[in-house]
Coordinates of C-alpha atoms and ligand atoms in Angstrom, one line a residue:
M161 CA -3.3 -27.7 26.6
K162 CA -6.4 -26.2 24.8
I163 CA -5.6 -23.7 22.1
T164 CA -7.3 -22.2 19.1
G165 CA -6.3 -23.2 15.5
A166 CA -4.9 -19.7 15.1
I167 CA -2.5 -20.1 18.0
L168 CA -1.7 -23.6 16.9
L169 CA -0.8 -22.3 13.4
R170 CA 1.3 -19.4 14.9
T171 CA 3.1 -21.8 17.2
L172 CA 3.9 -24.2 14.4
L173 CA 5.4 -21.4 12.3
E174 CA 7.4 -20.2 15.3
R175 CA 8.7 -23.7 15.8
Q176 CA 9.5 -23.8 12.1
G177 CA 11.9 -20.9 12.7
I178 CA 9.9 -18.3 10.8
R179 CA 10.8 -14.8 12.0
T180 CA 9.2 -12.6 9.4
I181 CA 5.9 -12.9 7.6
A182 CA 4.6 -10.4 5.0
G183 CA 1.0 -9.9 4.4
I184 CA -2.3 -7.9 4.6
P185 CA -5.1 -8.8 7.0
G186 CA -8.8 -9.1 6.3
G187 CA -11.9 -10.7 7.9
A188 CA -11.2 -14.3 7.1
I189 CA -7.6 -14.3 8.5
L190 CA -8.2 -12.0 11.5
P191 CA -8.1 -14.7 14.1
F192 CA -4.6 -15.6 13.0
Y193 CA -3.6 -12.0 13.0
D194 CA -4.9 -11.8 16.6
A195 CA -2.7 -14.8 17.4
L196 CA 0.3 -13.0 15.8
H197 CA -0.2 -10.1 18.2
R198 CA 1.6 -12.1 20.9
S199 CA 4.2 -13.7 18.7
S200 CA 8.0 -13.5 18.2
I201 CA 7.2 -13.4 14.5
R202 CA 7.5 -10.0 12.9
H203 CA 4.7 -9.1 10.5
V204 CA 5.5 -6.8 7.6
L205 CA 2.4 -5.0 6.5
T206 CA 2.6 -4.6 2.7
R207 CA 0.4 -2.4 0.6
H208 CA -0.7 -5.1 -1.9
E209 CA -0.7 -8.9 -1.4
Q210 CA 1.5 -9.3 -4.5
G211 CA 4.0 -7.2 -2.7
A212 CA 3.8 -9.6 0.2
G213 CA 4.3 -12.6 -2.1
F214 CA 7.4 -11.1 -3.6
I215 CA 8.8 -9.9 -0.3
A216 CA 8.6 -13.5 0.9
Q217 CA 10.2 -14.6 -2.4
G218 CA 13.0 -12.1 -1.9
M219 CA 13.7 -13.6 1.5
A220 CA 13.5 -17.2 0.1
R221 CA 15.7 -16.5 -2.9
V222 CA 18.5 -15.0 -0.7
T223 CA 18.4 -17.7 2.0
G224 CA 17.2 -20.8 0.1
K225 CA 14.7 -21.4 3.0
A226 CA 10.9 -21.3 2.6
A227 CA 9.4 -17.9 3.5
V228 CA 5.8 -17.1 4.3
C229 CA 3.3 -14.7 2.9
L230 CA -0.2 -14.1 4.2
A231 CA -3.5 -12.9 2.8
T232 CA -7.2 -12.9 3.6
S233 CA -9.8 -14.8 1.5
G234 CA -11.1 -13.7 -1.8
P235 CA -9.3 -10.7 -3.3
G236 CA -6.4 -11.1 -0.8
A237 CA -5.8 -14.6 -2.1
T238 CA -6.3 -13.7 -5.8
N239 CA -3.8 -10.9 -5.4
L240 CA -1.2 -13.5 -4.2
L241 CA -1.6 -15.7 -7.2
T242 CA 1.0 -14.0 -9.5
A243 CA 3.7 -14.3 -6.8
I244 CA 2.8 -17.9 -6.2
A245 CA 2.9 -18.8 -10.0
D246 CA 6.2 -16.9 -10.2
A247 CA 7.7 -19.0 -7.4
R248 CA 6.5 -22.2 -9.1
L249 CA 8.3 -21.3 -12.4
D250 CA 11.5 -20.3 -10.7
S251 CA 11.4 -23.1 -8.1
V252 CA 11.3 -20.8 -5.1
P253 CA 10.3 -22.3 -1.7
L254 CA 7.3 -20.3 -0.5
V255 CA 4.5 -21.1 1.9
A256 CA 1.4 -19.0 1.1
I257 CA -1.2 -19.0 3.9
T258 CA -4.7 -17.6 3.2
G259 CA -7.8 -17.2 5.2
Q260 CA -11.0 -18.7 3.9
V261 CA -14.6 -18.2 4.8
S262 CA -16.0 -20.5 7.5
Q263 CA -16.7 -24.0 6.3
S264 CA -20.4 -23.6 6.6
L265 CA -20.2 -20.8 4.0
I266 CA -17.9 -22.5 1.5
G267 CA -19.8 -22.9 -1.8
T268 CA -22.5 -20.3 -1.0
D269 CA -20.8 -17.3 -2.8
A270 CA -20.2 -15.8 0.6
F271 CA -18.6 -12.4 1.0
Q272 CA -15.0 -12.7 -0.1
E273 CA -15.3 -16.3 -1.0
V274 CA -13.1 -17.6 -3.8
D275 CA -12.0 -21.2 -4.4
T276 CA -8.4 -20.6 -3.4
Y277 CA -7.7 -24.3 -3.4
G278 CA -8.9 -24.7 -7.0
L279 CA -7.0 -21.5 -8.1
T280 CA -3.7 -22.5 -6.5
L281 CA -3.9 -26.2 -7.6
P282 CA -2.1 -25.7 -11.0
I283 CA 0.5 -23.1 -9.7
T284 CA 1.7 -24.7 -6.6
K285 CA 3.8 -27.8 -5.8
H286 CA 1.1 -28.8 -3.4
N287 CA -1.9 -27.1 -1.8
F288 CA -4.1 -27.8 1.2
L289 CA -7.6 -26.8 2.4
V290 CA -7.5 -27.3 6.2
R291 CA -10.7 -28.9 7.6
H292 CA -9.9 -29.2 11.3
P293 CA -7.3 -27.5 13.5
A294 CA -5.8 -30.9 14.3
E295 CA -4.8 -31.2 10.6
L296 CA -2.5 -28.2 11.0
L297 CA -0.1 -30.4 13.1
E298 CA 0.5 -32.5 10.0
I299 CA 0.0 -29.9 7.3
V300 CA 2.3 -27.1 8.4
P301 CA 5.5 -29.2 8.8
L302 CA 4.6 -31.0 5.6
A303 CA 4.2 -27.8 3.7
F304 CA 7.7 -26.6 4.6
Q305 CA 9.1 -30.0 3.8
L306 CA 7.5 -30.1 0.4
A307 CA 8.4 -26.5 -0.4
E308 CA 12.1 -27.1 0.3
S309 CA 12.6 -30.7 -0.8
G310 CA 14.0 -31.8 -4.2
R311 CA 13.0 -29.1 -6.6
P312 CA 11.7 -26.3 -4.3
G313 CA 8.4 -24.6 -5.0
P314 CA 5.4 -22.9 -3.5
V315 CA 2.8 -24.6 -1.2
A316 CA -0.5 -23.0 -0.4
I317 CA -2.5 -23.5 2.9
D318 CA -6.0 -22.3 2.9
V319 CA -7.4 -22.0 6.5
P320 CA -11.1 -21.4 7.0
K321 CA -12.0 -18.9 9.7
D322 CA -13.8 -21.5 11.9
V323 CA -10.6 -23.7 11.8
Q324 CA -8.7 -20.7 13.2
T325 CA -11.2 -20.1 16.0
A326 CA -12.0 -23.7 17.0
T327 CA -10.0 -25.0 20.0
I328 CA -8.3 -28.3 20.4
D329 CA -6.1 -30.1 22.9
V330 CA -2.5 -30.3 21.9
S331 CA -0.4 -32.7 23.9
S332 CA 2.7 -33.0 21.8
W333 CA 4.3 -31.0 19.0
P334 CA 5.5 -32.4 15.6
E335 CA 9.1 -31.8 14.5
P336 CA 9.4 -28.8 12.2
G337 CA 9.4 -29.7 8.5
R338 CA 12.8 -30.2 6.9
P339 CA 13.8 -30.9 3.3
E340 CA 14.0 -34.6 2.5
S341 CA 17.1 -35.8 0.8
T342 CA 16.7 -37.0 -2.7
A343 CA 17.4 -40.6 -3.6
P344 CA 20.9 -40.9 -5.2
C345 CA 21.2 -42.0 -8.8
S346 CA 23.0 -45.2 -9.6
D347 CA 26.8 -45.5 -10.0
E348 CA 26.3 -47.0 -13.4
L349 CA 24.7 -43.9 -14.7
I350 CA 27.5 -41.7 -13.3
D351 CA 30.1 -44.1 -14.8
A352 CA 28.5 -43.9 -18.2
L353 CA 28.4 -40.1 -18.1
A354 CA 32.0 -40.0 -17.0
R355 CA 33.0 -42.1 -20.0
S356 CA 31.1 -39.8 -22.4
L357 CA 32.6 -36.6 -20.8
T358 CA 36.1 -38.1 -21.0
S359 CA 35.8 -39.0 -24.7
A360 CA 34.1 -35.8 -25.8
R361 CA 36.1 -33.3 -27.7
R362 CA 34.0 -30.2 -27.4
P363 CA 32.0 -30.4 -24.1
V364 CA 30.0 -27.5 -22.8
L365 CA 28.3 -27.2 -19.4
Y366 CA 24.9 -25.6 -19.5
L367 CA 24.0 -24.5 -15.9
G368 CA 20.6 -23.6 -14.7
G369 CA 19.2 -22.1 -11.5
G370 CA 19.1 -25.7 -10.1
V371 CA 22.9 -25.6 -9.6
I372 CA 22.5 -22.6 -7.3
T373 CA 19.6 -24.2 -5.5
A374 CA 21.6 -27.4 -4.9
G375 CA 24.6 -25.4 -3.6
A376 CA 26.6 -27.1 -6.3
T377 CA 28.3 -24.0 -7.9
D378 CA 31.8 -24.8 -6.6
L379 CA 31.5 -28.4 -7.9
A380 CA 30.3 -27.2 -11.3
L381 CA 33.3 -24.8 -11.4
E382 CA 35.6 -27.7 -10.5
L383 CA 34.0 -29.9 -13.2
A384 CA 34.4 -27.2 -15.8
H385 CA 38.1 -26.9 -15.1
R386 CA 38.7 -30.6 -14.8
L387 CA 37.2 -31.0 -18.3
S388 CA 38.3 -27.7 -19.7
A389 CA 34.7 -27.3 -20.7
P390 CA 33.3 -23.8 -21.4
V391 CA 30.2 -22.9 -19.3
V392 CA 27.0 -21.2 -20.4
C393 CA 24.4 -20.1 -17.9
T394 CA 20.7 -19.4 -18.0
L395 CA 19.4 -16.2 -16.5
M396 CA 18.7 -18.0 -13.3
A397 CA 22.2 -19.4 -13.1
L398 CA 24.1 -16.1 -13.4
G399 CA 26.3 -15.9 -10.3
A400 CA 27.0 -19.6 -10.4
M401 CA 30.4 -18.9 -12.0
P402 CA 32.8 -16.0 -11.5
P403 CA 32.4 -13.8 -14.5
E404 CA 36.1 -13.4 -15.0
D405 CA 36.7 -17.1 -15.3
P406 CA 38.2 -17.9 -18.7
L407 CA 35.7 -20.7 -19.2
H408 CA 32.7 -18.5 -18.4
M409 CA 30.7 -17.8 -21.6
G410 CA 27.8 -15.9 -19.9
M411 CA 24.2 -16.3 -20.7
L412 CA 22.9 -18.4 -23.6
G413 CA 19.9 -18.0 -25.7
M414 CA 17.7 -15.1 -26.8
H415 CA 20.0 -12.3 -25.6
A416 CA 23.3 -14.1 -25.4
A417 CA 26.5 -12.8 -26.7
K418 CA 26.8 -14.1 -30.3
G419 CA 30.0 -16.1 -29.4
T420 CA 28.1 -18.0 -26.7
N421 CA 25.4 -19.2 -29.1
F422 CA 27.9 -20.0 -31.8
L423 CA 30.0 -22.1 -29.4
L424 CA 26.9 -24.2 -28.7
E425 CA 26.5 -24.9 -32.4
E426 CA 30.0 -26.6 -32.2
A427 CA 29.6 -28.5 -29.0
D428 CA 29.7 -32.3 -29.3
L429 CA 28.5 -32.9 -25.7
L430 CA 26.1 -30.7 -23.7
L431 CA 25.9 -31.4 -20.0
A432 CA 22.8 -29.6 -18.7
I433 CA 22.8 -29.3 -14.9
G434 CA 19.7 -28.0 -13.1
S435 CA 18.5 -26.3 -16.3
R436 CA 15.2 -27.0 -18.1
F437 CA 15.8 -26.3 -21.8
D438 CA 13.5 -23.2 -21.5
D439 CA 12.6 -21.7 -24.9
R440 CA 14.4 -18.4 -24.0
A441 CA 17.6 -20.5 -23.6
T442 CA 17.2 -22.9 -26.5
G443 CA 15.6 -20.9 -29.3
K444 CA 14.1 -23.4 -31.8
V445 CA 14.6 -26.6 -29.9
A446 CA 15.1 -28.8 -32.9
E447 CA 18.1 -26.8 -33.9
F448 CA 19.6 -26.3 -30.4
C449 CA 23.1 -27.8 -30.1
P450 CA 22.8 -29.7 -33.4
Q451 CA 26.0 -31.7 -33.0
A452 CA 25.8 -32.5 -29.3
T453 CA 25.0 -35.6 -27.3
I454 CA 22.8 -34.4 -24.5
A455 CA 23.3 -35.3 -20.9
H456 CA 21.0 -33.9 -18.3
I457 CA 21.3 -33.9 -14.5
D458 CA 18.1 -32.7 -12.7
V459 CA 16.5 -33.2 -9.3
D460 CA 13.1 -33.3 -11.0
A461 CA 12.5 -36.5 -13.0
A462 CA 9.8 -34.7 -14.9
E463 CA 12.4 -32.4 -16.5
I464 CA 14.4 -35.3 -18.0
G465 CA 13.3 -35.6 -21.6
K466 CA 10.5 -33.0 -21.3
I467 CA 12.0 -30.8 -24.1
K468 CA 15.1 -32.7 -25.3
T469 CA 15.6 -36.4 -25.0
P470 CA 19.0 -36.9 -23.4
F471 CA 21.4 -39.7 -24.0
H472 CA 22.3 -39.6 -20.3
G473 CA 19.5 -38.7 -17.9
L474 CA 20.5 -38.5 -14.2
V475 CA 17.9 -37.7 -11.6
G476 CA 19.2 -36.5 -8.3
D477 CA 20.8 -33.8 -6.3
A478 CA 23.3 -32.0 -8.4
A479 CA 25.8 -31.6 -5.5
N480 CA 25.6 -35.3 -4.8
I481 CA 26.0 -36.3 -8.5
L482 CA 28.9 -33.9 -9.2
S483 CA 30.8 -34.9 -6.2
R484 CA 30.6 -38.5 -7.3
L485 CA 31.3 -37.7 -10.9
L486 CA 34.5 -35.6 -10.3
P487 CA 36.7 -38.4 -9.0
R488 CA 35.9 -40.5 -12.1
L489 CA 37.2 -37.9 -14.4
P490 CA 40.8 -37.3 -15.5
H491 CA 42.1 -33.7 -15.8
Q492 CA 41.9 -32.8 -19.5
N493 CA 43.4 -29.8 -21.2
R494 CA 41.6 -29.5 -24.5
P495 CA 43.7 -26.6 -25.6
V496 CA 42.0 -26.3 -29.0
W497 CA 38.5 -26.2 -27.6
R498 CA 39.6 -23.7 -24.8
A499 CA 41.2 -21.5 -27.4
R500 CA 38.1 -21.6 -29.6
A501 CA 35.9 -20.5 -26.7
I502 CA 38.2 -17.6 -26.0
E503 CA 38.3 -16.7 -29.6
L504 CA 34.5 -16.7 -30.0
R505 CA 34.1 -14.7 -26.8
S506 CA 36.6 -12.0 -27.8
A507 CA 35.3 -11.8 -31.4
H508 CA 31.7 -11.1 -30.3
Q509 CA 31.8 -8.7 -27.4
L510 CA 28.9 -6.6 -26.3
V511 CA 28.8 -3.3 -28.2
A512 CA 28.3 0.0 -26.5
P513 CA 29.4 3.6 -27.4
P514 CA 32.3 4.9 -25.4
R515 CA 31.4 5.8 -21.9
A516 CA 32.6 9.3 -22.1
E517 CA 30.2 9.9 -25.0
A518 CA 27.2 8.0 -23.6
P519 CA 27.6 7.4 -19.9
L520 CA 23.9 6.6 -19.6
H521 CA 23.8 4.0 -22.4
P522 CA 22.3 1.1 -20.6
V523 CA 25.2 -1.3 -21.3
N524 CA 27.6 1.4 -20.0
L525 CA 25.4 1.9 -16.9
C526 CA 25.3 -1.8 -16.1
R527 CA 29.1 -2.1 -16.5
F528 CA 29.5 0.9 -14.3
L529 CA 27.3 -0.6 -11.6
G530 CA 29.6 -3.7 -11.8
E531 CA 32.6 -1.5 -11.1
I532 CA 31.2 0.5 -8.2
L533 CA 29.0 -2.1 -6.4
P534 CA 30.7 -4.5 -3.9
A535 CA 30.6 -8.1 -5.0
D536 CA 28.1 -9.0 -2.2
T537 CA 25.5 -6.5 -3.4
I538 CA 22.2 -8.1 -4.2
V539 CA 20.7 -6.9 -7.4
T540 CA 17.0 -7.5 -8.2
T541 CA 15.5 -6.6 -11.5
D542 CA 12.1 -6.2 -13.0
V543 CA 11.2 -7.5 -16.4
G544 CA 12.1 -5.9 -19.8
Q545 CA 15.1 -4.5 -21.5
H546 CA 16.7 -3.4 -18.3
Q547 CA 16.6 -7.0 -17.0
M548 CA 18.4 -8.2 -20.1
W549 CA 21.0 -5.4 -20.0
I550 CA 21.8 -6.4 -16.4
A551 CA 22.1 -10.1 -17.5
Q552 CA 24.4 -9.1 -20.3
A553 CA 26.6 -6.5 -18.8
Y554 CA 26.5 -6.6 -15.0
P555 CA 29.0 -9.1 -13.6
V556 CA 27.0 -11.2 -11.1
R557 CA 29.8 -12.6 -9.0
W558 CA 28.1 -14.8 -6.4
P559 CA 25.2 -17.2 -6.3
R560 CA 22.0 -15.7 -5.0
T561 CA 23.0 -12.1 -5.7
L562 CA 20.9 -11.7 -8.8
L563 CA 17.2 -12.1 -8.0
T564 CA 15.0 -11.9 -11.1
S565 CA 11.8 -13.3 -12.4
G566 CA 13.1 -15.7 -15.0
G567 CA 10.3 -18.1 -15.7
L568 CA 7.1 -16.1 -15.3
G569 CA 8.8 -12.8 -16.2
T570 CA 6.7 -10.7 -13.8
M571 CA 6.8 -7.0 -14.0
G572 CA 6.5 -5.7 -10.5
F573 CA 8.9 -8.3 -9.0
G574 CA 11.9 -6.1 -8.4
L575 CA 11.0 -3.6 -5.6
P576 CA 9.2 -6.1 -3.2
A577 CA 11.8 -8.8 -3.9
A578 CA 14.6 -6.2 -3.1
T579 CA 12.7 -5.4 0.1
G580 CA 12.5 -9.1 1.0
A581 CA 16.2 -9.6 0.3
A582 CA 17.1 -6.6 2.5
L583 CA 14.9 -8.0 5.3
A584 CA 16.7 -11.4 5.0
L585 CA 20.0 -9.7 5.2
R586 CA 18.9 -7.8 8.3
A587 CA 17.6 -11.0 10.0
A588 CA 20.3 -13.5 9.1
D589 CA 23.5 -12.8 11.1
G590 CA 25.7 -14.6 8.7
L591 CA 24.5 -12.7 5.7
A592 CA 24.5 -9.1 7.0
A593 CA 27.6 -7.2 6.4
P594 CA 27.8 -3.5 7.3
G595 CA 26.7 -1.4 4.4
R596 CA 25.6 -4.4 2.3
R597 CA 23.1 -3.0 -0.2
V598 CA 20.3 -4.2 -2.3
V599 CA 19.8 -2.6 -5.7
C600 CA 16.7 -2.9 -7.7
V601 CA 17.1 -2.2 -11.4
S602 CA 13.7 -1.5 -12.8
G603 CA 12.0 0.1 -15.8
D604 CA 9.5 3.0 -15.8
G605 CA 6.8 0.5 -16.7
S606 CA 7.6 -2.3 -14.2
I607 CA 8.2 -0.1 -11.2
L608 CA 4.6 1.3 -11.4
M609 CA 3.2 -2.3 -11.1
N610 CA 4.1 -2.4 -7.4
I611 CA 5.0 1.2 -6.7
Q612 CA 2.9 1.2 -3.6
E613 CA 5.6 -1.0 -1.9
L614 CA 7.7 2.2 -1.6
A615 CA 5.5 2.9 1.4
T616 CA 6.5 -0.5 2.9
L617 CA 10.1 0.2 2.2
A618 CA 10.0 3.7 3.7
E619 CA 8.5 2.2 6.9
L620 CA 11.2 -0.5 7.1
D621 CA 14.0 1.9 6.2
L622 CA 16.1 -0.8 4.5
P623 CA 19.2 -0.2 2.4
V624 CA 17.4 -0.6 -0.9
A625 CA 18.2 1.6 -3.9
V626 CA 15.8 1.6 -6.8
L627 CA 17.2 2.5 -10.1
I628 CA 14.6 3.3 -12.8
F629 CA 15.9 3.1 -16.3
N630 CA 13.4 5.5 -17.8
N631 CA 12.8 5.3 -21.5
A632 CA 9.2 6.4 -21.3
Q633 CA 8.4 3.1 -23.0
L634 CA 7.5 -0.5 -22.4
G635 CA 10.9 -0.9 -23.9
L636 CA 10.9 -4.6 -24.7
V637 CA 7.5 -4.3 -26.2
R638 CA 8.6 -1.4 -28.3
Q639 CA 11.7 -3.3 -29.4
Q640 CA 9.7 -6.3 -30.5
Q641 CA 7.3 -4.0 -32.5
E642 CA 10.3 -2.3 -34.1
L643 CA 12.0 -5.6 -35.1
F644 CA 9.1 -7.9 -35.7
F645 CA 6.0 -5.8 -36.4
N646 CA 7.4 -3.4 -38.9
R647 CA 7.6 -0.5 -36.5
R648 CA 3.8 -0.5 -35.8
Y649 CA 4.1 0.8 -32.3
E650 CA 1.0 0.1 -30.4
A651 CA 0.6 0.6 -26.6
A652 CA 4.3 0.8 -26.0
H653 CA 4.8 4.5 -25.3
F654 CA 3.8 6.4 -22.2
A655 CA 2.5 9.8 -22.9
A656 CA 2.5 10.6 -19.2
V657 CA 5.5 9.6 -17.1
P658 CA 5.5 10.5 -13.4
D659 CA 8.3 12.5 -11.8
F660 CA 9.8 9.4 -10.0
A661 CA 12.0 11.5 -7.7
A662 CA 9.1 13.5 -6.5
L663 CA 7.0 10.3 -6.2
A664 CA 9.7 8.8 -4.0
R665 CA 9.8 11.8 -1.8
A666 CA 6.0 11.7 -1.5
F667 CA 6.5 8.2 0.0
G668 CA 9.1 9.5 2.4
I669 CA 12.1 8.2 0.4
R670 CA 15.1 10.1 -1.0
G671 CA 14.6 10.6 -4.7
L672 CA 16.7 12.1 -7.4
R673 CA 17.0 12.2 -11.2
L674 CA 20.3 11.9 -12.9
D675 CA 21.1 14.8 -15.2
P676 CA 22.9 13.5 -18.3
R677 CA 24.8 16.9 -18.7
H678 CA 26.3 17.0 -15.2
D679 CA 28.5 14.0 -14.5
P680 CA 25.6 11.6 -14.0
L681 CA 27.9 8.6 -13.0
S682 CA 29.5 10.5 -10.1
A683 CA 26.0 11.5 -9.0
L684 CA 25.0 7.8 -9.2
S685 CA 27.9 6.6 -7.1
D686 CA 27.3 9.3 -4.5
A687 CA 23.7 8.4 -4.3
L688 CA 24.4 4.7 -3.9
A689 CA 27.0 5.4 -1.2
T690 CA 24.5 7.3 0.9
P691 CA 22.8 5.0 3.4
G692 CA 19.1 4.3 3.5
P693 CA 16.5 3.7 0.8
C694 CA 16.5 5.8 -2.3
V695 CA 15.0 6.0 -5.8
I696 CA 17.2 7.1 -8.7
E697 CA 15.6 7.9 -12.0
I698 CA 18.0 7.5 -14.9
P699 CA 16.8 8.9 -18.2
I700 CA 17.9 6.5 -21.0
H701 CA 17.4 6.8 -24.7
E702 CA 13.9 5.9 -25.9
Q703 CA 15.2 3.7 -28.8
A704 CA 18.0 1.8 -27.2
N705 CA 17.6 -1.9 -27.9
V706 CA 19.0 -5.0 -26.4
Y707 CA 21.3 -6.8 -28.9
P708 CA 22.0 -9.4 -30.0
M709 CA 18.5 -10.8 -30.2
V710 CA 17.2 -14.1 -31.5
P711 CA 13.7 -13.6 -33.0
P712 CA 11.1 -15.6 -31.0
G713 CA 10.9 -19.1 -32.4
A714 CA 14.1 -18.9 -34.5
A715 CA 17.2 -20.9 -34.0
N716 CA 19.8 -19.4 -31.7
R717 CA 22.3 -18.9 -34.6
Q718 CA 20.0 -16.4 -36.2
M719 CA 20.8 -13.5 -34.0
I720 CA 20.0 -10.0 -35.0
A721 CA 23.0 -7.9 -34.4
E722 CA 23.5 -4.3 -33.1
P723 CA 23.1 -2.0 -36.1
E724 CA 25.6 0.9 -36.5
L725 CA 25.7 2.6 -33.2
S726 CA 23.9 5.9 -33.4
S727 CA 25.2 8.9 -31.5
T728 CA 21.6 9.5 -30.5
Y729 CA 22.2 7.0 -27.7
A730 CA 24.2 9.5 -25.9
Ligands
TPP48 C1 2.9 -8.4 -15.4 C2 3.4 -8.3 -16.8 N1 2.6 -7.7 -17.7 C3 3.1 -7.6 -19.0 C4 4.3 -8.1 -19.3 C5 4.9 -8.1 -20.8 N2 6.1 -7.2 -20.8 C6 7.3 -7.7 -20.9 S1 8.5 -6.6 -20.8 C7 7.4 -5.4 -20.9 C8 7.9 -3.9 -20.9 C9 8.5 -3.6 -19.6 O1 8.7 -2.2 -19.6 P1 9.7 -1.5 -18.5 O2 9.4 -2.0 -17.2 O3 9.6 0.0 -18.7 O4 11.1 -2.0 -18.9 P2 12.0 -1.8 -20.3 O5 11.7 -2.9 -21.2 O6 11.6 -0.4 -20.8 O7 13.4 -1.8 -19.8 C10 6.1 -5.9 -20.9 C11 4.8 -5.0 -20.9 C12 5.1 -8.7 -18.3 N3 6.3 -9.3 -18.5 N4 4.6 -8.8 -17.0

């Protein structure tokens, strides 16, 4: 059968099970768009390629399966780069397909020519420049296999226009790419870890996003209870552990509750699982967990010893390792250590003024969202103070229900990621529950970075609510200038803030602004109970800060605490 490279690429994606692709067309990718015209694949036309990248990420983060974004050459490809780099740092399986100028033009500074291969090399797990349509038969399944195997990540495929238009004879089709299983680690290493865990007196589990990726959250929970070990989570691991579990100590690091960081000071054994000792989690590394023997389980061998040299380093799939570790461990009660964790947690609770006085204090807001949103709600965030308030005060109950840009910290992530999550819920029968909502919590700075995607959302009519915590500031920047730059505020305040409700309506979406004087929380729950997309602007106090906070570069024990609560928060 003679077909074009474009039809070949489309067929390989269909065979891979891809049902939705987000992107924007342009000259160098038009042959492929022409092939999509007769496809079962649904194309979501975004308004900016970064939006397409984050929509694909939203789908991938909810399902754990690689999702696809699409762009033309040159500016289309460069607009995708941030979303690709973001996927790399948060280990999200993504396949980014870009058009490229024809091969005879490569290297001539042709119209919309950019070295996509070179640009994506350092930000992908792997990247390809396709030279002949026949190569697609190998490259496409391999791209999905690489994106989903071991530690997931983004893969880029750059396809010159002449590769898309050339015809070849295809007589047989390759198997779709599937994740390869990771080689198991040795029994000896697991035995040694089991001995250390059993003899430890004050063990702590330090869970990262890898626990969720590996589907190992139930096993981690069982391990915590078998050992009576308190659990701290990175931002990426929130949802791995039920928030009401007595061993759950919440997020560690820069914006952790004080008790969580203090507990780590006392730990004598730290078992890191699928976490990477990120600086936001560890603070000054040399002073992180000063008394603890470190054990580290990770699927990526490069992570073992990258930041902290562990006494036990186990490379492998966390679910595989934990299921082999558990039978080697006796049940241990550790009543003193359990009690210490509870004591530290209750002695250092998050501070907020009473709800009746300050219903729109961000901590009260996040707690309120936790009360009214069903447990299966998917929450996405942007980047800034609002992201940290959600991490501190919103109870993330299930894995894969908090989608946030943890590693790259990309403002503009929240809205398109929420749209992608809602698309995934709509497409995957097992995930869709009637009325299941996606809520994007954003800031007035971040939302403007991909505001154009409200048009995409309006078109798709998905159940996405966008909550904009509006402080008329780049809040986290303002906070750092207040605390660490002697209140020299520079480029943190917005003199002009749009009317977000009117803006939403201009895009064809319901929009409202909460009025602090008229029962704003009831208005918020009513708005969230109404079906369809909406934008809810929530005025918050300009000077509200996220506390506690570890100054950048300081040890985690040096947390700045909440000063006397001011009534101006109300
Ligand atoms: C693309 C991008 N540019 C700059 C930054 C640096 N940055 C981190 S937080 C922040 C402020 C975010 O403001 P806003 O979205 O209003 O959230 P708030 O902190 O006020 O809750 C900035 C500028 C970033 N994270 N991402």
